[in-house]
Amino acid sequence: MISSADRLQTVSEYYFSRKLAEIRQMVAEGKPVINLGIGNP
């Protein structure tokens, strides 16, 4: 069986994934959110 490298344990969640979850939560709470982004790299 192939095992993953130990260094993968230090890799954190993708920044934009965390940010999008935060934005979804704000929208669900009824807070106004203005999207000024044109996309992620």
JSON list of C-alpha atoms in Angstrom, two decimals:
[
{"chain": "A", "resi": 1, "resn": "MET", "atom": "CA", "xyz": [0.00, 0.00, 0.00]},
{"chain": "A", "resi": 2, "resn": "ILE", "atom": "CA", "xyz": [1.20, 3.52, -0.78]},
{"chain": "A", "resi": 3, "resn": "SER", "atom": "CA", "xyz": [1.41, 5.87, 2.19]},
{"chain": "A", "resi": 4, "resn": "SER", "atom": "CA", "xyz": [1.49, 9.65, 2.04]},
{"chain": "A", "resi": 5, "resn": "ALA", "atom": "CA", "xyz": [4.50, 11.67, 3.14]},
{"chain": "A", "resi": 6, "resn": "ASP", "atom": "CA", "xyz": [4.58, 12.98, 6.71]},
{"chain": "A", "resi": 7, "resn": "ARG", "atom": "CA", "xyz": [5.04, 16.53, 5.45]},
{"chain": "A", "resi": 8, "resn": "LEU", "atom": "CA", "xyz": [1.49, 16.47, 4.10]},
{"chain": "A", "resi": 9, "resn": "GLN", "atom": "CA", "xyz": [0.28, 16.71, 7.71]},
{"chain": "A", "resi": 10, "resn": "THR", "atom": "CA", "xyz": [1.57, 20.30, 7.81]},
{"chain": "A", "resi": 11, "resn": "VAL", "atom": "CA", "xyz": [-0.36, 21.44, 4.73]},
{"chain": "A", "resi": 12, "resn": "SER", "atom": "CA", "xyz": [-3.26, 23.66, 5.75]},
{"chain": "A", "resi": 13, "resn": "GLU", "atom": "CA", "xyz": [-6.62, 24.19, 4.10]},
{"chain": "A", "resi": 14, "resn": "TYR", "atom": "CA", "xyz": [-6.67, 26.35, 0.96]},
{"chain": "A", "resi": 15, "resn": "TYR", "atom": "CA", "xyz": [-7.10, 30.02, 1.90]},
{"chain": "A", "resi": 16, "resn": "PHE", "atom": "CA", "xyz": [-9.95, 30.70, -0.53]},
{"chain": "A", "resi": 17, "resn": "SER", "atom": "CA", "xyz": [-11.79, 27.62, 0.67]},
{"chain": "A", "resi": 18, "resn": "ARG", "atom": "CA", "xyz": [-11.80, 29.02, 4.21]},
{"chain": "A", "resi": 19, "resn": "LYS", "atom": "CA", "xyz": [-12.79, 32.48, 2.96]},
{"chain": "A", "resi": 20, "resn": "LEU", "atom": "CA", "xyz": [-15.69, 31.15, 0.88]},
{"chain": "A", "resi": 21, "resn": "ALA", "atom": "CA", "xyz": [-17.01, 29.23, 3.89]},
{"chain": "A", "resi": 22, "resn": "GLU", "atom": "CA", "xyz": [-16.83, 32.44, 5.94]},
{"chain": "A", "resi": 23, "resn": "ILE", "atom": "CA", "xyz": [-18.72, 34.35, 3.24]},
{"chain": "A", "resi": 24, "resn": "ARG", "atom": "CA", "xyz": [-21.41, 31.64, 3.01]},
{"chain": "A", "resi": 25, "resn": "GLN", "atom": "CA", "xyz": [-21.89, 31.87, 6.78]},
{"chain": "A", "resi": 26, "resn": "MET", "atom": "CA", "xyz": [-22.24, 35.67, 6.61]},
{"chain": "A", "resi": 27, "resn": "VAL", "atom": "CA", "xyz": [-24.80, 35.42, 3.80]},
{"chain": "A", "resi": 28, "resn": "ALA", "atom": "CA", "xyz": [-26.73, 32.76, 5.76]},
{"chain": "A", "resi": 29, "resn": "GLU", "atom": "CA", "xyz": [-26.87, 35.17, 8.71]},
{"chain": "A", "resi": 30, "resn": "GLY", "atom": "CA", "xyz": [-28.36, 37.82, 6.41]},
{"chain": "A", "resi": 31, "resn": "LYS", "atom": "CA", "xyz": [-25.34, 40.09, 6.45]},
{"chain": "A", "resi": 32, "resn": "PRO", "atom": "CA", "xyz": [-24.69, 42.12, 3.29]},
{"chain": "A", "resi": 33, "resn": "VAL", "atom": "CA", "xyz": [-21.64, 40.91, 1.36]},
{"chain": "A", "resi": 34, "resn": "ILE", "atom": "CA", "xyz": [-20.19, 42.79, -1.59]},
{"chain": "A", "resi": 35, "resn": "ASN", "atom": "CA", "xyz": [-17.99, 40.68, -3.86]},
{"chain": "A", "resi": 36, "resn": "LEU", "atom": "CA", "xyz": [-15.15, 42.81, -5.22]},
{"chain": "A", "resi": 37, "resn": "GLY", "atom": "CA", "xyz": [-13.13, 39.85, -6.48]},
{"chain": "A", "resi": 38, "resn": "ILE", "atom": "CA", "xyz": [-12.73, 38.72, -10.06]},
{"chain": "A", "resi": 39, "resn": "GLY", "atom": "CA", "xyz": [-11.71, 35.17, -9.16]},
{"chain": "A", "resi": 40, "resn": "ASN", "atom": "CA", "xyz": [-8.93, 33.33, -7.48]},
{"chain": "A", "resi": 41, "resn": "PRO", "atom": "CA", "xyz": [-5.60, 32.51, -9.05]}
]
